[in-house]
Each structure stands twice: as structure tokens, then as C-alpha cells.
Coordinates of C-alpha atoms in Angstrom, one line a residue:
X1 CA 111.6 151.7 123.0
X2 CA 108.7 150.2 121.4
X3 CA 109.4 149.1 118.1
X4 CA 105.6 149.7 116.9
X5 CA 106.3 153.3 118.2
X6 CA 109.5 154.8 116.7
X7 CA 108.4 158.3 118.5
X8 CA 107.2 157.5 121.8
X9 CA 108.7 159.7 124.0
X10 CA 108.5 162.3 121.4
X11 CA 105.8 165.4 122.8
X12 CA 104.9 167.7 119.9
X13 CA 103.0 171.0 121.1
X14 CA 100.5 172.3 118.0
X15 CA 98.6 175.7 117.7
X16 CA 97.3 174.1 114.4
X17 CA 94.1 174.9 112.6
X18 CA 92.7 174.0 109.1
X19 CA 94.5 170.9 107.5
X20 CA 98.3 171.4 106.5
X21 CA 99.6 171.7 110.5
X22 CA 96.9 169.3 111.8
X23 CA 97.8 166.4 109.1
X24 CA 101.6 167.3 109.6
X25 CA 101.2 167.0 112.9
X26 CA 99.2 163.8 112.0
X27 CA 101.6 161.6 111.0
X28 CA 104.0 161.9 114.1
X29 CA 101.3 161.0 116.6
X30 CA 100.6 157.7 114.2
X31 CA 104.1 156.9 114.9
X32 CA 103.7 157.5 118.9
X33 CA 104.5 161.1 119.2
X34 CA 102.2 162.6 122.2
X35 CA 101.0 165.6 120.4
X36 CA 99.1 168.4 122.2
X37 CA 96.7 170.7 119.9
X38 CA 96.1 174.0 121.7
X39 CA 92.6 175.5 120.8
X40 CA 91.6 178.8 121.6
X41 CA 89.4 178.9 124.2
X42 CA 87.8 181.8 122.3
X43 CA 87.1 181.1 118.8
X44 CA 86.5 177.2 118.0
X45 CA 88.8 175.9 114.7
X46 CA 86.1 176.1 112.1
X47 CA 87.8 172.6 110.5
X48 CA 85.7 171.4 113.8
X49 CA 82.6 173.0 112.4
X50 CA 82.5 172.7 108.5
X51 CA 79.1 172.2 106.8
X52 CA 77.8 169.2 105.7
X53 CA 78.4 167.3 108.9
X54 CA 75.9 165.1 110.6
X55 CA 73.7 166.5 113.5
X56 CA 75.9 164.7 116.5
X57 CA 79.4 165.6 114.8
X58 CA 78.4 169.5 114.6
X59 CA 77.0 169.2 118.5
X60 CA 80.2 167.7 119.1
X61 CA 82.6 170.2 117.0
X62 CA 83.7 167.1 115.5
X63 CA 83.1 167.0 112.0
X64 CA 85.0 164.8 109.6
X65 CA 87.4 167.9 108.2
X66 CA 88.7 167.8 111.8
X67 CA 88.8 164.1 112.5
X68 CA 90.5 163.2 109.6
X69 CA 94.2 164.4 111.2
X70 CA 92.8 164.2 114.4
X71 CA 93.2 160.8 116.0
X72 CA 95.6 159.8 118.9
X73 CA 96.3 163.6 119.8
X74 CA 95.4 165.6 122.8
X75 CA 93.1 168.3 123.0
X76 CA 94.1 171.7 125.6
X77 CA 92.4 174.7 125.8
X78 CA 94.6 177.6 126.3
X79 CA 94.2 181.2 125.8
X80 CA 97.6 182.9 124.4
X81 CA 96.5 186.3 124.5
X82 CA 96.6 186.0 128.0
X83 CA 99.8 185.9 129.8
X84 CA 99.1 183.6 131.8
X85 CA 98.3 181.3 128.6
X86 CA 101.6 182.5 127.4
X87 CA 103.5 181.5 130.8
X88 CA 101.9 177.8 130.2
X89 CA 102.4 177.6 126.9
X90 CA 106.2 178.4 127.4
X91 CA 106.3 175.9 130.6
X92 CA 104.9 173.3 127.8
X93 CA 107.5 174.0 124.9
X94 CA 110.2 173.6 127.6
X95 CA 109.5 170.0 127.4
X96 CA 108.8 169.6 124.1
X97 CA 110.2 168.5 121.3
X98 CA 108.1 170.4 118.8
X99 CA 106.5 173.3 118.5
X100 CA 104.0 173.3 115.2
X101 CA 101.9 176.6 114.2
X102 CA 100.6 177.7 111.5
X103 CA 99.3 181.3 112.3
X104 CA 99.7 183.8 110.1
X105 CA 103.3 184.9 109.8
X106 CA 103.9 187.1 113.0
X107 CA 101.2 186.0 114.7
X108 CA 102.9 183.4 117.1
X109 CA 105.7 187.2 117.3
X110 CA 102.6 189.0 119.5
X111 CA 102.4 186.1 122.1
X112 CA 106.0 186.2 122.3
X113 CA 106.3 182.4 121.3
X114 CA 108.2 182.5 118.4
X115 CA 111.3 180.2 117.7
X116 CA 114.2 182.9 119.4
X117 CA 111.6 183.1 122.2
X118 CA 111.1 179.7 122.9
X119 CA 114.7 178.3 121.9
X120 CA 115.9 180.4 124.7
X121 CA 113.6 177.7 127.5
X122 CA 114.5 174.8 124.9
X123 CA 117.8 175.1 122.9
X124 CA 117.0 172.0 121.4
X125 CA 113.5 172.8 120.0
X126 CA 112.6 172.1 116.7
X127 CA 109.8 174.5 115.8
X128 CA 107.8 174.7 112.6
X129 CA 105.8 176.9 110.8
X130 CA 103.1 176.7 108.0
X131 CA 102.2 179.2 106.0
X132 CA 100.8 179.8 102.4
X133 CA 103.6 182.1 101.4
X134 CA 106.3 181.6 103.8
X135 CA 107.9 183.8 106.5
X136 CA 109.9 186.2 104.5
X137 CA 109.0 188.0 100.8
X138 CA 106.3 190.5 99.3
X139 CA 103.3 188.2 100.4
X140 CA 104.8 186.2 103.4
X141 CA 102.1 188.3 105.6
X142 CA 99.3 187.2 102.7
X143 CA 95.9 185.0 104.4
X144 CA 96.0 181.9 102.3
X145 CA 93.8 178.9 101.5
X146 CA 93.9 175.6 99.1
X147 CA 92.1 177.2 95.8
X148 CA 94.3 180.3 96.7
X149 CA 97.3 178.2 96.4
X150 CA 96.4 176.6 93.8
X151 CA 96.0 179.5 91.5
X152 CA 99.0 181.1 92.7
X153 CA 101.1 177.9 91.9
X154 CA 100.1 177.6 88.5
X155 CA 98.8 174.3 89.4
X156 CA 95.5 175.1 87.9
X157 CA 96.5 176.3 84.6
X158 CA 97.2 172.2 84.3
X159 CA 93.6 171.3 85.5
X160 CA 90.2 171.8 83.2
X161 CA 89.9 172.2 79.8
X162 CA 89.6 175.1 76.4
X163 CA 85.7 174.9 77.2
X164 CA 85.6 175.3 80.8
X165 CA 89.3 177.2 81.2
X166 CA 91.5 176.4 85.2
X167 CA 90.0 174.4 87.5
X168 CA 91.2 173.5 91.1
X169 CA 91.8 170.2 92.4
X170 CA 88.4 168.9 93.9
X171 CA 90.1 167.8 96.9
X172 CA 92.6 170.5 99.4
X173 CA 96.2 169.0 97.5
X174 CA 97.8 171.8 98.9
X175 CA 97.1 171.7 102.2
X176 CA 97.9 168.1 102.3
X177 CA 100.8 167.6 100.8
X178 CA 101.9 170.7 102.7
X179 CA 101.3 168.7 105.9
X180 CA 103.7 165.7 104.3
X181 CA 106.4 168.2 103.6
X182 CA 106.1 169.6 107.0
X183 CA 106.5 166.1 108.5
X184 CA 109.2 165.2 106.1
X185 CA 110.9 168.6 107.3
X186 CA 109.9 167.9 111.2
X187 CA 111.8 164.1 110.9
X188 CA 114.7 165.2 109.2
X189 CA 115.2 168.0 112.0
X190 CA 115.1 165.4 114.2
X191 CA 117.6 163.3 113.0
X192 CA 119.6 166.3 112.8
X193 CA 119.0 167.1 116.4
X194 CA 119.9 163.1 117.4
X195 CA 122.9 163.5 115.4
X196 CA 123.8 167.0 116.8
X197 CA 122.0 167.9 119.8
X198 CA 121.0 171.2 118.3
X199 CA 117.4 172.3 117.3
X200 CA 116.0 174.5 114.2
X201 CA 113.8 176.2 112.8
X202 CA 111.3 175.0 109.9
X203 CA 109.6 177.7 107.5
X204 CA 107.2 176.0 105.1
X205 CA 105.3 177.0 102.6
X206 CA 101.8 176.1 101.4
X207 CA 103.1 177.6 97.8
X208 CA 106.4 176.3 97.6
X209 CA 105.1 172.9 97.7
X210 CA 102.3 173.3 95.7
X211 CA 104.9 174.2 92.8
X212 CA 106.9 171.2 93.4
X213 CA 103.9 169.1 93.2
X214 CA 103.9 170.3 89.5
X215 CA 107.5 169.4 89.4
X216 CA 108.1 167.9 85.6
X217 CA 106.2 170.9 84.0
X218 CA 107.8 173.4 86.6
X219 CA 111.4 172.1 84.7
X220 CA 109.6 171.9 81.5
X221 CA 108.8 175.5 82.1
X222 CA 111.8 176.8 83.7
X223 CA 113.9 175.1 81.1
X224 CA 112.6 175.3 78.0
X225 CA 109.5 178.1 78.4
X226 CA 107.0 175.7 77.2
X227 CA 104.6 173.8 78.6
X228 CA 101.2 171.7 78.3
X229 CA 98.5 173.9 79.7
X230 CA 95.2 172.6 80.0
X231 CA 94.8 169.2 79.3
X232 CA 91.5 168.0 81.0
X233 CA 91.2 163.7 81.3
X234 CA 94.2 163.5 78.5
X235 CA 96.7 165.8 77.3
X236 CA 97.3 165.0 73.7
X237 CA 100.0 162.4 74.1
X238 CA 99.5 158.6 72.4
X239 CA 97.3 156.7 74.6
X240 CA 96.4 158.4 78.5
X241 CA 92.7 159.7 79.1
X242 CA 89.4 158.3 80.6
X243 CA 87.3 156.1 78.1
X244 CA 83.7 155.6 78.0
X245 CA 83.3 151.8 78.3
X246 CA 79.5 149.8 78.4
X247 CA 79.0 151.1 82.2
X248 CA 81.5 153.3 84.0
X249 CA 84.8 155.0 82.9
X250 CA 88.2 153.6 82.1
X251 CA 91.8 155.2 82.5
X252 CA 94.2 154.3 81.0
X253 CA 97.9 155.3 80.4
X254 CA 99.4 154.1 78.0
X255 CA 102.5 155.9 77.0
X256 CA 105.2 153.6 75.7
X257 CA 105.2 151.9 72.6
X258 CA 105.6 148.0 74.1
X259 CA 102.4 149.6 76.7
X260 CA 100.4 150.3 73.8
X261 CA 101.2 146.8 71.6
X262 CA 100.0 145.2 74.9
X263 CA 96.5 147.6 75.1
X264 CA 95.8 146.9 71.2
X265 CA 95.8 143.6 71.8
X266 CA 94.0 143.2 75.1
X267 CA 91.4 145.0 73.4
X268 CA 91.6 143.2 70.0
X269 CA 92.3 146.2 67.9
X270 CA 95.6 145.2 66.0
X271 CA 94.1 147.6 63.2
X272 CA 94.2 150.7 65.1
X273 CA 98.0 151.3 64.7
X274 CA 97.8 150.6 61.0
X275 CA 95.5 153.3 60.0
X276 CA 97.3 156.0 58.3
X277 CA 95.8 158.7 61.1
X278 CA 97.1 157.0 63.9
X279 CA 100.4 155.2 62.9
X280 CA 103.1 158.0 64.1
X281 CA 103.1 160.6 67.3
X282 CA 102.6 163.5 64.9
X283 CA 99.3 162.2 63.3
X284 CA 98.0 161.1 66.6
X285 CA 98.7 164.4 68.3
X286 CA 96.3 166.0 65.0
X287 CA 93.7 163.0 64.8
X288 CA 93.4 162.5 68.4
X289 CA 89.4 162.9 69.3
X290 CA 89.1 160.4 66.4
X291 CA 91.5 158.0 68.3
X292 CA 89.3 158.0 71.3
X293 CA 86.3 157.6 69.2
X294 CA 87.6 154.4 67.8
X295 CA 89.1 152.9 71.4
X296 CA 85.7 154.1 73.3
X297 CA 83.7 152.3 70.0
X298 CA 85.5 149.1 71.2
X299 CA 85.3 149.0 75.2
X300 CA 81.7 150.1 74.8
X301 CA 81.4 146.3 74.7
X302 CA 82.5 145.7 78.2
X303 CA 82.2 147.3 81.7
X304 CA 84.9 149.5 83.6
X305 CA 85.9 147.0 86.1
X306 CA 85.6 144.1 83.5
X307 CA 88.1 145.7 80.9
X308 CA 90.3 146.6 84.3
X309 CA 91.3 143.0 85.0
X310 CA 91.9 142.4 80.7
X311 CA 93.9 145.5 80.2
X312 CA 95.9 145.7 83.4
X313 CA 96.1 141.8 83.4
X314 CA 98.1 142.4 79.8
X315 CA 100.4 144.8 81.8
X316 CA 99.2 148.3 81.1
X317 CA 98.0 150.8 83.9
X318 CA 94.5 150.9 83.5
X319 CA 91.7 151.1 86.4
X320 CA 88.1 151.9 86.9
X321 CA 86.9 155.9 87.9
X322 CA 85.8 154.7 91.7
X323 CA 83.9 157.1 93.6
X324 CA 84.9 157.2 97.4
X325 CA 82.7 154.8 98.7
X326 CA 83.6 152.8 95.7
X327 CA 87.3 152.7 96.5
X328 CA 87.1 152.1 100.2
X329 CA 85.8 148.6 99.3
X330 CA 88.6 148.1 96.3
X331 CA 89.9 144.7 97.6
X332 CA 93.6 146.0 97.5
X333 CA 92.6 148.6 99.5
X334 CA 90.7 146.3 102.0
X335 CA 93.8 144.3 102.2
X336 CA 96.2 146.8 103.3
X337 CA 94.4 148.1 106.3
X338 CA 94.2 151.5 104.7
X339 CA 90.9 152.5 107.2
X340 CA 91.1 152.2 110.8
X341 CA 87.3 152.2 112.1
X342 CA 87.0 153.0 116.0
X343 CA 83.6 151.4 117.5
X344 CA 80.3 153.2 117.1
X345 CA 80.1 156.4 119.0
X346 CA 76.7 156.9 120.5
X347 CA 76.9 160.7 121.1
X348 CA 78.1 161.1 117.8
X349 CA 76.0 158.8 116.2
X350 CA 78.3 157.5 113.9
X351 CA 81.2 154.9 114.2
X352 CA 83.6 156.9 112.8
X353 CA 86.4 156.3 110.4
X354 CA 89.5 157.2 109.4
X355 CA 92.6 157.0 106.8
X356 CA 96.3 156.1 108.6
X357 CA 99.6 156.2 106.7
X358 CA 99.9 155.4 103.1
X359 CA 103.0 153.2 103.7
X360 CA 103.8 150.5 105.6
X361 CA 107.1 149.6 107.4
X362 CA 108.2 146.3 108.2
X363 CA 109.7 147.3 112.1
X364 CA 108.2 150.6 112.9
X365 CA 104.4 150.8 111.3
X366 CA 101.9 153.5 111.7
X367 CA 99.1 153.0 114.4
X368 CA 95.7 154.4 115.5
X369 CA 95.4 154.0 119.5
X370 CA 93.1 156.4 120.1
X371 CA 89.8 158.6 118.6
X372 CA 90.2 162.2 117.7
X373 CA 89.8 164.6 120.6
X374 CA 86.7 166.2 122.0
X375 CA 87.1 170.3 122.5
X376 CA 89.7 170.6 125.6
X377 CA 89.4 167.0 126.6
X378 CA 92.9 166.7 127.9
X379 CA 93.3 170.4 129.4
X380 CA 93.2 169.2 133.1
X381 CA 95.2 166.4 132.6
X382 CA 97.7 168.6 130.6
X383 CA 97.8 171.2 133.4
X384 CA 98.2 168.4 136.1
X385 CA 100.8 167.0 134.7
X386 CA 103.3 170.4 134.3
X387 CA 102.5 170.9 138.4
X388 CA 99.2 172.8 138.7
X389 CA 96.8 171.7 141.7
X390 CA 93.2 171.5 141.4
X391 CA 92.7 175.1 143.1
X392 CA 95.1 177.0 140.4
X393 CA 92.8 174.9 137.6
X394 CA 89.6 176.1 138.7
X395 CA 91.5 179.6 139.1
X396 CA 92.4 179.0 135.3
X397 CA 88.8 177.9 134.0
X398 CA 87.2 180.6 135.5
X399 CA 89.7 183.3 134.3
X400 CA 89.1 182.5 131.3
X401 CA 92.8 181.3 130.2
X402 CA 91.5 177.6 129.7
X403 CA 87.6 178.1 129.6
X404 CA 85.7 175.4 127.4
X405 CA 83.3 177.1 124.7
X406 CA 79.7 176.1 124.7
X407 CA 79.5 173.4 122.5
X408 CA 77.9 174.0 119.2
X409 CA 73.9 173.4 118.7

């Protein structure tokens, strides 16, 4: 084995759509899992298609939603409502390791490809599902999406403020970290399977993990009945908000007493703790607007990134607001190879680029050996390689069971 590829060997079969199953799905193939996404040949994943992207990425179906947990899989065409989609599809999971899907609950049940179906070709199959709610309970059969998931978590009774009441996360967190659990859930069932020989079954759930995401107020709640609700940029407590400095925005966090010692003096305001509204916890938590006043009053002298180097330099967390663009090009970020760029793609226009893992280990990295998928760019070679000739693939393609879509204009 390949030490710079602790799953090769490893073939995961997806019917994944949207972003949780794709990004679980994600983080195996950066670790040298061959993973196959099966796309309807019928109706396009609309994570292809999402507004906003350039001209050549639409054409393509290739927008940056989809390309984002796209790169080093395989792309098959494959009609499951068709039984001959269904008789592939189950000659596929018989030599897999894998099986990811994140249909709506019972919708992998009228294909007949659910786990009990497909353990029965595979008794060592470790198959996974994504949902929002979960396979069993009062809403397990419930569509679901991020925002959805986010209200229903309680997640956003933590985001916004009085004035403007919940607000959502700006980016998808639930999907994500759904796809993170998923993987973490996928991994462990296969060390469980090296140590046993025996498959499983995975049922995860958008909302479960949104909750745990939440997991200090979620005890807080469960324990004691109370909670911080909204708490916009700060919640009340000594020293954590965003600060208003000469140009830009500054958080900080300072929430220990030796952190804040260190913060009045990298900003020279030794006074601050003296004065009788801000000497305790209780006064702070009643004078608190005036205590940003007076710390803002004071970095108004500086820029963002200038107070960043004073303040973390004197050991308390404290960094610039970067936009996007702004953080790709953080140094730190630079340095740890965060961004994998492949070279520019003239039908796409674009040279495009994306994020790998967020960790790094020392024998068995993460790697990026190959661009995200066109539409059914693999589906011959696929079908090749489980024993069909080229007659019966030209049979398929013009059945319909593997026919490409027109590509989007």
C-alpha cells in the first residue's frame, strides 16, 4: 500500500446530491478511495447548476457548489428506475466497499437497493445514509435543507440579534459538518469491518449533528434550562466581540482574566479595569455597550491587521474580519497548502480551485490527483470494467439506462 494513500483499494459507490453525501464522500477519495457518483441520467444534480456561476461552468454543469467535493471521483450515469440500472447498480455494490445515498428516506427501498438488499450480494458492505431527520421518527420521511436544519436545531435562536431576531449561518454548516460526521461514521465502520469482517449500516442525520454542533448550550439547556439566546458579534461576557478599529474589524476573545491583563496592556488601557463600571463581571454584564465604546475609542488609532500582530503577539486570540478572497491569501493559510489549484481549463474558462483536508498527517496526508468530474465521464469506463462489451453499451446509451443529458446552455 501506498502510504500517501491510506484507502487505495477502497471503491465507494455514491447516489449523492447537494453537499452533505458529496463532501462525505469527499474526504475518502482525498485519501485514495475510488469513489463512483451515480447521476441520474434523467434529472441533472442541481449542486451542478446553481446560480451565480460563470458562463463555461453552467455549459459544463460544473459550477463551483458541485466542484467543491467533487475532485478525484468518478462520474456514471445510471438510471435506477430502470431495472436494468438496478441489475448494475447491484453488480457495482458487490464490489464495493461503500454504498453512500442520501435520498430521501425510502427512496433507495423502491429501487430495491437498500442495505438488507444489498448486504445480501455484499455481507461486508458498509452503507450509509444522509438524511435531514434520520431513517426512523415523526419526520424521518421530511424534505430537508441547510436553513431548514438550522431552524429546526435551534442553531439559529444563537445567531442574529434583539433588532434583527434568528439568523442562519451564511454559509451551509449543516450540510457540511454532516458530510464530516458521515465520514467519521464511514471510517469507524471500517475499522470495525478490518477488525471483524462484518459490515453495517450508517443512519445519519442532517439534525442530529446540527444540535451537537451547538453542543455547550445544548448541555447548558438540557441541564440547567437556561441558555444565552441571541448574542450577535458578542454575547455579554467580559471581553469577546468584533471592534471597530481605524480600517477594518477586530475580534477578539478575551475571556480569562490573565487574557484580558495581556489585551489592556497591548492596547495601553491599564485604566479600563479600574473604572468602577467595568471592574467586576456583574458591572460589565450591565455597562457593556459602554465597554466597547471605550476599547473601540482606543483601536480606532490603528488598522485591523496592525492591532492583530500587537494583540495576538501579547497572547490573546485576536484576528482581522477577512473576507474570502482576503483569507485565501492569509500567509498561514498560504503556507499550509490549504488550496489545491488544477491548471487553467479552457472549456471552462477558469483554472479552477479547490479546498482539501483541514488536517494534515505526518504518514498518510490528504491529496488532490484529479479534477472534479464532467456529467458521466467515467460511465463507459465503469461499465467496461464490471464485463460489459461495447455492443451491450451502446444497447445501454440508447435505452436510456446510461444516456448523457444535453448539457446545459
Amino acid at each position: 500500500m501506498d502510504h500517501k494513500n491510506l484507502f487505495e483499494g477502497i471503491k465507494v459507490l455514491a447516489v449523492a446530491r447537494q453537499i452533505a453525501a458529496p463532501f462525505a464522500t469527499y474526504q475518502l477519495a482525498m485519501h485514495g478511495a475510488e469513489v463512483i457518483t451515480v447521476d441520474n441520467p434523467k434529472e441533472i444534480d442541481s449542486m451542478r447548476l446553481v446560480a451565480g456561476a460563470g458562463a463555461g461552468l453552467h455549459k459544463h454543469a460544473m459550477s463551483h457548489s458541485f466542484m467543491a467535493q467533487a475532485a478525484n471521483k468518478k462520474s456514471m450515469q445510471l438510471d435506477l428506475s430502470m431495472a436494468k440500472g438496478q441489475e448494475i447498480f447491484r453488480r457495482l455494490a458487490a464490489d464495493s466497499d461503500v454504498v453512500v445515498e442520501n435520498l430521501v428516506t425510502g427512496g433507495m427501498a423502491k429501487f430495491g437497493l437498500t442495505y438488507n438488499d444489498l448486504k445480501k450480494v455484499n455481507p461486508r458492505l458498509i452503507y450509509c445514509s444522509l438524511t435531514g431527520y434520520g431513517q426512523t421518527g415523526p419526520n424521518a420521511r421530511r424534505a430537508a435543507i441547510d436553513g431548514a436544519v438550522q431552524a429546526a436545531s435551534g442553531l439559529m435562536s444563537l445567531s442574529g440579534t434583539r433588532e434583527t431576531g434568528p439568523m442562519k449561518v451564511g454559509f451551509l454548516m449543516a450540510d457540511y459538518a454532516t458530510g464530516y460526521a458521515a465520514a467519521l461514521g464511514i471510517v469507524s465502520a471500517l475499522y470495525y469491518r478490518a477488525v471483524t469482517g462484518e459490515g453495517q449500516y450508517i443512519d445519519c442525520a442532517m439534525l442530529d449533528t446540527a444540535m451537537t454542533m451547538a453542543g455547550a448550550d445544548l448541555c447548558e439547556a438540557a441541564t440547567t434550562g437556561n441558555y444565552k439566546g441571541l448574542r450577535g458579534n458578542g454575547d455579554g461576557r467580559y471581553i469577546s466581540n468584533i471592534f471597530k478599529c481605524r480600517e477594518g474589524l477586530l475580534s477578539v476573545a478575551a475571556t480569562t482574566e490573565s487574557r484580558r491583563a495581556r489585551f489592556w496592556r497591548a492596547i495601553g488601557r491599564l485604566d479600563i479595569p479600574q473604572d468602577p463600571r467595568f471592574c467586576t463581571p456583574d458591572v460589565v454584564a450591565q455597562n457593556y455597550p459602554a465597554l466597547c465604546v471605550e476599547i473601540e475609542r482606543t483601536l480606532q488609532q490603528k488598522t485591523a491587521l496592525e492591532w492583530e500582530e500587537i494583540v495576538s503577539d501579547a497572547g490573546v486570540a485576536a484576528m482581522a474580519v477577512r473576507d474570502l478572497h482576503q483569507a485565501m491569501e492569509n500567509p498561514q493559510i498560504v503556507h499550509r497548502g490549504l488550496m489545491h489549484r488544477f491548471p487553467f481549463d479552457t472549456e471552462l474558462g477558469y483554472a479552477v480551485c479547490v479546498p482539501k483536508a483541514p488536517y494534515q498527517l505526518s504518514k498518510t496526508g490528504a491529496h488532490i490527483h484529479s479534477p472534479p468530474p464532467r456529467v458521466g465521464q467515467h460511465t463507459d469506463e465503469i461499465l467496461r470494467r464490471i464485463g460489459f462489451d461495447e455492443s451491450q453499451i451502446r444497447e445501454l446509451h440508447s435505452t436510456g439506462v446510461v444516456e448523457a443529458l444535453p448539457r446545459p446552455q
